[in-house]
Short mmCIF file of C-alpha atoms in Angstrom, two decimals:
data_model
loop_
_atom_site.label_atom_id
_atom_site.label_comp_id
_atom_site.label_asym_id
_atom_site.label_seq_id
_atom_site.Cartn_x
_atom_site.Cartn_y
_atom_site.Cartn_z
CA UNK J 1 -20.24 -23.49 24.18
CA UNK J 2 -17.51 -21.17 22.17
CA UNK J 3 -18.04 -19.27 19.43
CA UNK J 4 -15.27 -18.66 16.65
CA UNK J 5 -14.47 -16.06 15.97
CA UNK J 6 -14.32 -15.75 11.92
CA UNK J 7 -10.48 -15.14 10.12
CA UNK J 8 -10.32 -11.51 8.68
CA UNK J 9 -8.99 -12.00 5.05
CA UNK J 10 -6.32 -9.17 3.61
CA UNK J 11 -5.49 -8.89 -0.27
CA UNK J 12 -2.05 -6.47 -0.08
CA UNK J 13 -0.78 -5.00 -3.42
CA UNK J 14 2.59 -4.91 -3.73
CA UNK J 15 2.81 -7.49 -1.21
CA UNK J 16 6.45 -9.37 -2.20
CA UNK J 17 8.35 -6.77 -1.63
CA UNK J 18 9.57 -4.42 1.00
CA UNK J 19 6.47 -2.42 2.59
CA UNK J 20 3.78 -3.97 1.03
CA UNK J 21 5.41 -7.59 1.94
CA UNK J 22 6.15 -6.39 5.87
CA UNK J 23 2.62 -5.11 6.11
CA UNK J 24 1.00 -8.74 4.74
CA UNK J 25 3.68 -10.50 7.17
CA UNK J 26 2.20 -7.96 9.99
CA UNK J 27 -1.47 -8.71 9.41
CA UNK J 28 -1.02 -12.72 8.72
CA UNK J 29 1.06 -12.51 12.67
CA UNK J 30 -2.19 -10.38 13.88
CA UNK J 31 -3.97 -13.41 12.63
CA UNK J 32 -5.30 -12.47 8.95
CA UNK J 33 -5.56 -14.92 6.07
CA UNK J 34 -3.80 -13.12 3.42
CA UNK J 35 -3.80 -12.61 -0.69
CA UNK J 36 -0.62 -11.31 -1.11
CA UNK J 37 -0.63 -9.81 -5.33
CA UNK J 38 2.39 -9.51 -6.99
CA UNK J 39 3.38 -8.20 -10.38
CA UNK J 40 5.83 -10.11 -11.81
CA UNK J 41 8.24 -11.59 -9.45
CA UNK J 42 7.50 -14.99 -8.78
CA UNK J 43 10.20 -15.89 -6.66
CA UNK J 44 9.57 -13.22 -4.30
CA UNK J 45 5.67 -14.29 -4.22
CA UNK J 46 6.53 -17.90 -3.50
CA UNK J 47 8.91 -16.79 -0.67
CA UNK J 48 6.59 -14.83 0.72
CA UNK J 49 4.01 -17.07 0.91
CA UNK J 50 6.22 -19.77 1.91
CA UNK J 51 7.25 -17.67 4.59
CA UNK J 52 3.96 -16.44 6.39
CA UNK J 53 2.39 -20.11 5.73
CA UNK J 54 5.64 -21.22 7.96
CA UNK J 55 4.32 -19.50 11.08
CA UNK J 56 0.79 -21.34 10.87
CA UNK J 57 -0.81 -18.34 9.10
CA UNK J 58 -2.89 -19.10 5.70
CA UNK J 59 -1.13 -16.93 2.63
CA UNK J 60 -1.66 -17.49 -1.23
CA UNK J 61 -0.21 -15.32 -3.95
CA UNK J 62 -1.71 -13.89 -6.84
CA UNK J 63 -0.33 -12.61 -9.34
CA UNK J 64 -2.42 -9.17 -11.24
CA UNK J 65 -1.27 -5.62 -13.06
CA UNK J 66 -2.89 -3.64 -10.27
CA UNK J 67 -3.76 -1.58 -13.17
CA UNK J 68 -6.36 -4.14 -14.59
CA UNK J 69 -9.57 -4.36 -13.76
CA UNK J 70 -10.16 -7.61 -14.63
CA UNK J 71 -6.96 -9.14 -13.27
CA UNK J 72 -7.36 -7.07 -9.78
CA UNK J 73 -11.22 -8.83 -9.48
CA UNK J 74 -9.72 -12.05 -10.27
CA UNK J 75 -7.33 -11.39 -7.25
CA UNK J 76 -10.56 -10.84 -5.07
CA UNK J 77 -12.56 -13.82 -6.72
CA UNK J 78 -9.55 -16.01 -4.77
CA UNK J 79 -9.34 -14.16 -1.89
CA UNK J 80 -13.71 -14.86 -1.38
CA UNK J 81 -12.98 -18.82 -2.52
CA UNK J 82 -10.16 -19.17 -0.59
CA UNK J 83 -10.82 -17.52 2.46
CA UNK J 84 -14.79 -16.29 2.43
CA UNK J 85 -14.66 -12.66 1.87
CA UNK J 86 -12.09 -9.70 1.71
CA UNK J 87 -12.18 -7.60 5.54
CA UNK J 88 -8.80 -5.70 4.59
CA UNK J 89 -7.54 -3.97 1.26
CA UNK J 90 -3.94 -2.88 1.50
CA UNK J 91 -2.76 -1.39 -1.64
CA UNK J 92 1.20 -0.98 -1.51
CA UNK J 93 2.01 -1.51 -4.90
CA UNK J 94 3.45 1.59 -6.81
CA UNK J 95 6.52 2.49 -8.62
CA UNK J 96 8.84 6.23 -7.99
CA UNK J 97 10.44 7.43 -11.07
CA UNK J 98 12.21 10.66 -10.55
CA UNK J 99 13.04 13.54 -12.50
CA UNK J 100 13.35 17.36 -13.24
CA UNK J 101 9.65 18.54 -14.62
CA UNK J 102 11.26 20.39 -17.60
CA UNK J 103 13.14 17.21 -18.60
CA UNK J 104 10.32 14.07 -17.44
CA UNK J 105 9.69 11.43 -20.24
CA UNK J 106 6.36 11.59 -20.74
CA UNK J 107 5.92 8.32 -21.59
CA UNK J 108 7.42 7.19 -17.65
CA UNK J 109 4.84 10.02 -16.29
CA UNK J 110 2.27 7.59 -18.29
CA UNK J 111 3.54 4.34 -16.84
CA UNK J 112 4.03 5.94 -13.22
CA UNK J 113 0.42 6.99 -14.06
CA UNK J 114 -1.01 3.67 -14.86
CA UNK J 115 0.43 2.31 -11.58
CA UNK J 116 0.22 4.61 -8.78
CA UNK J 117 -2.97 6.64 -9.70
CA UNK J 118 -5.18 4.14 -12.16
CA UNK J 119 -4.30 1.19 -10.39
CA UNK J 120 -5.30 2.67 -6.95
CA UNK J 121 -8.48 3.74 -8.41
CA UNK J 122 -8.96 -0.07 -9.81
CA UNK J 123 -7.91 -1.72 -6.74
CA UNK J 124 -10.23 0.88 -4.18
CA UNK J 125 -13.19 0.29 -7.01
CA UNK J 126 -13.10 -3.26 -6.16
CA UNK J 127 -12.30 -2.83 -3.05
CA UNK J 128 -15.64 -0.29 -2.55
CA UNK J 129 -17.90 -3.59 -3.70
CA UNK J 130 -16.50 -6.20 -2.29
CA UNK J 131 -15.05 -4.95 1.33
CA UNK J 132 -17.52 -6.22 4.35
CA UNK J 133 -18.85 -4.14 7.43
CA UNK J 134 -16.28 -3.76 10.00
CA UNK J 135 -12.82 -3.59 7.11
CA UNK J 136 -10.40 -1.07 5.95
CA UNK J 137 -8.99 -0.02 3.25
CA UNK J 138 -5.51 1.62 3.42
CA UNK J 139 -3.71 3.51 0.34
CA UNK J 140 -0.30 4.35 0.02
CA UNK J 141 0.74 8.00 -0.09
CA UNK J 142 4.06 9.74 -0.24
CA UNK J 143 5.25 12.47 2.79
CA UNK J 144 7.19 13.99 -0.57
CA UNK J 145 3.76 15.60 -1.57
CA UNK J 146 4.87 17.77 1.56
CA UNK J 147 8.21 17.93 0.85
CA UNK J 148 8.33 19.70 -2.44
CA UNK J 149 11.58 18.11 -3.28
CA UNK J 150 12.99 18.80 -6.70
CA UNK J 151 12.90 16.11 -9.44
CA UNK J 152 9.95 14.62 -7.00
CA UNK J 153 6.85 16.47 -9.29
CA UNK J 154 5.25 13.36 -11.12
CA UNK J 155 5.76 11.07 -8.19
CA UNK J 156 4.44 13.78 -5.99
CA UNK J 157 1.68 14.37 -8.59
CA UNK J 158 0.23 10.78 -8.28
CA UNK J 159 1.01 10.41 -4.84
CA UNK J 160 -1.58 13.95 -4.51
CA UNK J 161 -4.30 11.71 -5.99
CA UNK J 162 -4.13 8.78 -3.95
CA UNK J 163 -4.63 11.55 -0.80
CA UNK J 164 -7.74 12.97 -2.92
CA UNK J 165 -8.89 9.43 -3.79
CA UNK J 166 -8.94 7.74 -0.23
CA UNK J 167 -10.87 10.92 1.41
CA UNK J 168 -13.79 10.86 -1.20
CA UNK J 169 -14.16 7.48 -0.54
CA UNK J 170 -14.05 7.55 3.00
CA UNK J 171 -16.93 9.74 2.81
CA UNK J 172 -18.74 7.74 0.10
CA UNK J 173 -18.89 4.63 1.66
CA UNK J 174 -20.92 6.23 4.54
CA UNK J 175 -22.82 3.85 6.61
CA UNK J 176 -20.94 1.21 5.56
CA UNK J 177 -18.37 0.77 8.44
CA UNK J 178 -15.62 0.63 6.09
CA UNK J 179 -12.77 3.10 7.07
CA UNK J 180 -10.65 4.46 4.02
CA UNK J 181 -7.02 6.21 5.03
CA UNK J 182 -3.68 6.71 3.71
CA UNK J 183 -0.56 5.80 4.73
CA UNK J 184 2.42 8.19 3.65
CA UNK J 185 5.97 7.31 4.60
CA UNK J 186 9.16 9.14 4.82
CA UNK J 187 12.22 7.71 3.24
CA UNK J 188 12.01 3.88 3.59
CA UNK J 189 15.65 1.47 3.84
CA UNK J 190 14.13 -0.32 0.49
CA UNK J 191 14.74 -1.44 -3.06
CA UNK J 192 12.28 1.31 -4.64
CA UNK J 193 13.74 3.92 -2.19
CA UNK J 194 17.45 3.16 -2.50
CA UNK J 195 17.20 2.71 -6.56
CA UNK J 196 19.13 5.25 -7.90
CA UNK J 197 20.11 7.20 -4.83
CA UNK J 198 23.85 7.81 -4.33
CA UNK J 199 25.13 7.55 -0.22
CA UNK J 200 25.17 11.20 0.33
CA UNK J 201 21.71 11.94 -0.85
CA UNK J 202 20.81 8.53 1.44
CA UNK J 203 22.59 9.67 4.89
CA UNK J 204 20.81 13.84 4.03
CA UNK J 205 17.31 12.15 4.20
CA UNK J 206 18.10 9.61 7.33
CA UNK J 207 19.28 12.95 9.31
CA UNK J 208 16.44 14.83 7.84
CA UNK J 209 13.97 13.90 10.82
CA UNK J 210 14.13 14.27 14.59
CA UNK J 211 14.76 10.20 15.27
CA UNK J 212 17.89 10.41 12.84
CA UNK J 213 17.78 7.66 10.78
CA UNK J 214 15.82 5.95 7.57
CA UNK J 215 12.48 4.45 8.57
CA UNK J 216 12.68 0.56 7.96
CA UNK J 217 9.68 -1.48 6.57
CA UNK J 218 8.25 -2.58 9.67
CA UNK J 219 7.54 0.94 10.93
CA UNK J 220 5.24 0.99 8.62
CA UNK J 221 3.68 -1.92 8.78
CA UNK J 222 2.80 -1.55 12.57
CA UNK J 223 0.45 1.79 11.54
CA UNK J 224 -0.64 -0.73 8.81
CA UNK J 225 -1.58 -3.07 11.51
CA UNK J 226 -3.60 -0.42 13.87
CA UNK J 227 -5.81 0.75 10.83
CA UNK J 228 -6.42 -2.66 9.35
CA UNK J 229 -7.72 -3.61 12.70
CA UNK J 230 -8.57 -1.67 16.36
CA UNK J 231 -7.88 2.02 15.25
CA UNK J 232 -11.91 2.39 14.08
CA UNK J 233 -12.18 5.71 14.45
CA UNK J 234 -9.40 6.94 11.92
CA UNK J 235 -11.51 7.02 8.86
CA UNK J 236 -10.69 10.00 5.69
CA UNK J 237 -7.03 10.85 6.64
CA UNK J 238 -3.43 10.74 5.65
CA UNK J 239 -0.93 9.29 8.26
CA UNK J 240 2.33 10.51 8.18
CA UNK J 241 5.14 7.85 9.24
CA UNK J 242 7.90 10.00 8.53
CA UNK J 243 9.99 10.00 11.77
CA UNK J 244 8.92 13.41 12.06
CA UNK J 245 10.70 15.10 9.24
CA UNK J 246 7.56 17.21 8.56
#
């Protein structure tokens, strides 16, 4: 007689688009029911979904501010009546706006804020709770808190936090058998990386590292992929996938 073995379940942030959709794609191929949450772009959710459900994987979409509390528990109510339980909490979403410290809107240092450093802190909260023995959690860092590029200091800023974030809760969730890391790419062929880049600043960053070119979603998702399942004993630490730039 054969035992199943029971479906890990992922909820990815960020999980329509570029990174954050590769890395759900990854896990649902390494055989993960996923909860891919989106912000606002419905088509791109419905793809998505559409998509991984094609290759005989199970995918729904949510919808959730990952910024809310109450809409990023919602997201994990479906994930545990959909699928049993959460294993895997991948939290791509975040948004880069760029500019010179002396000159930054304030207001965009709020909303960059509210996205990349509150709604990290919401989505690991629930993730802390809810996660079962034997998951991950992965964050999503920047190598530009390395860099120390100029107009880079707010993203930079509340890319530091997710770094500080993940390792404190690595260590708090002691016993558990949880593992906590970050994830910080180089300079990604994407929407959020391209947006507002002219081609000479694009071609200076893909000859920045030793490989010689831009990194493409999928090189990320394969670390995603090793730390959401057999890489157990990386637990507190920031991964660089950077080509090797630093």
């Amino acid at each position: 007689m054969t035992t199943s073995v029971p479906r890990r379940v992922a909820i990815v942030t960020g999980g329509t688009r570029g990174i954050g959709r590769a890395s759900a794609e990854r896990l649902a191929a390494d055989g993960m029911a996923v909860v891919a949450v989106y912000a606002g772009n419905k088509d791109a959710a419905e793809e998505t979904v559409t998509g991984i459900i094609a290759t005989g994987a199970r995918a729904v979409a949510v919808q959730a501010d990952v910024a809310d509390e109450h809409a990023v528990a919602a997201a994990f109510d479906v994930a545990e009546q959909e699928f049993g339980g959460v294993d895997v909490v991948v939290n791509a979403a975040g948004i880069m706006l760029l500019g010179p410290l002396a000159e930054f809107d304030l207001d965009a240092l709020d909303r960059m804020h509210r996205t990349n450093i509150r709604g990290t802190f919401v989505v690991n909260q629930q993730a802390a709770r809810r996660v079962r023995s034997g998951g991950a959690i992965i964050n999503f860092s920047s190598t530009v808190t390395k860099l120390a590029l100029p107009s880079y200091a707010a993203y930079a800023a509340s890319k530091g936090a997710v770094d500080a974030v993940s390792l404190i809760l690595a260590r708090e969730l002691r016993g558990r058998n949880i593992t906590v890391n970050a994830v910080a790419p180089g300079p990604i062929a994407s929407d959020l990386y391209f947006e507002g880049k002219d081609q000479e600043t694009i071609e200076r960053a893909a000859k920045a590292n030793p490989i010689e070119r831009l990194g493409v979603p999928a090189d990320v998702a394969e670390v995603i992929s090793a730390l959401a399942g057999p890489a157990r004993w990386i637990n507190g630490q920031t991964i660089y996938v950077n080509g090797g730039v630093i």
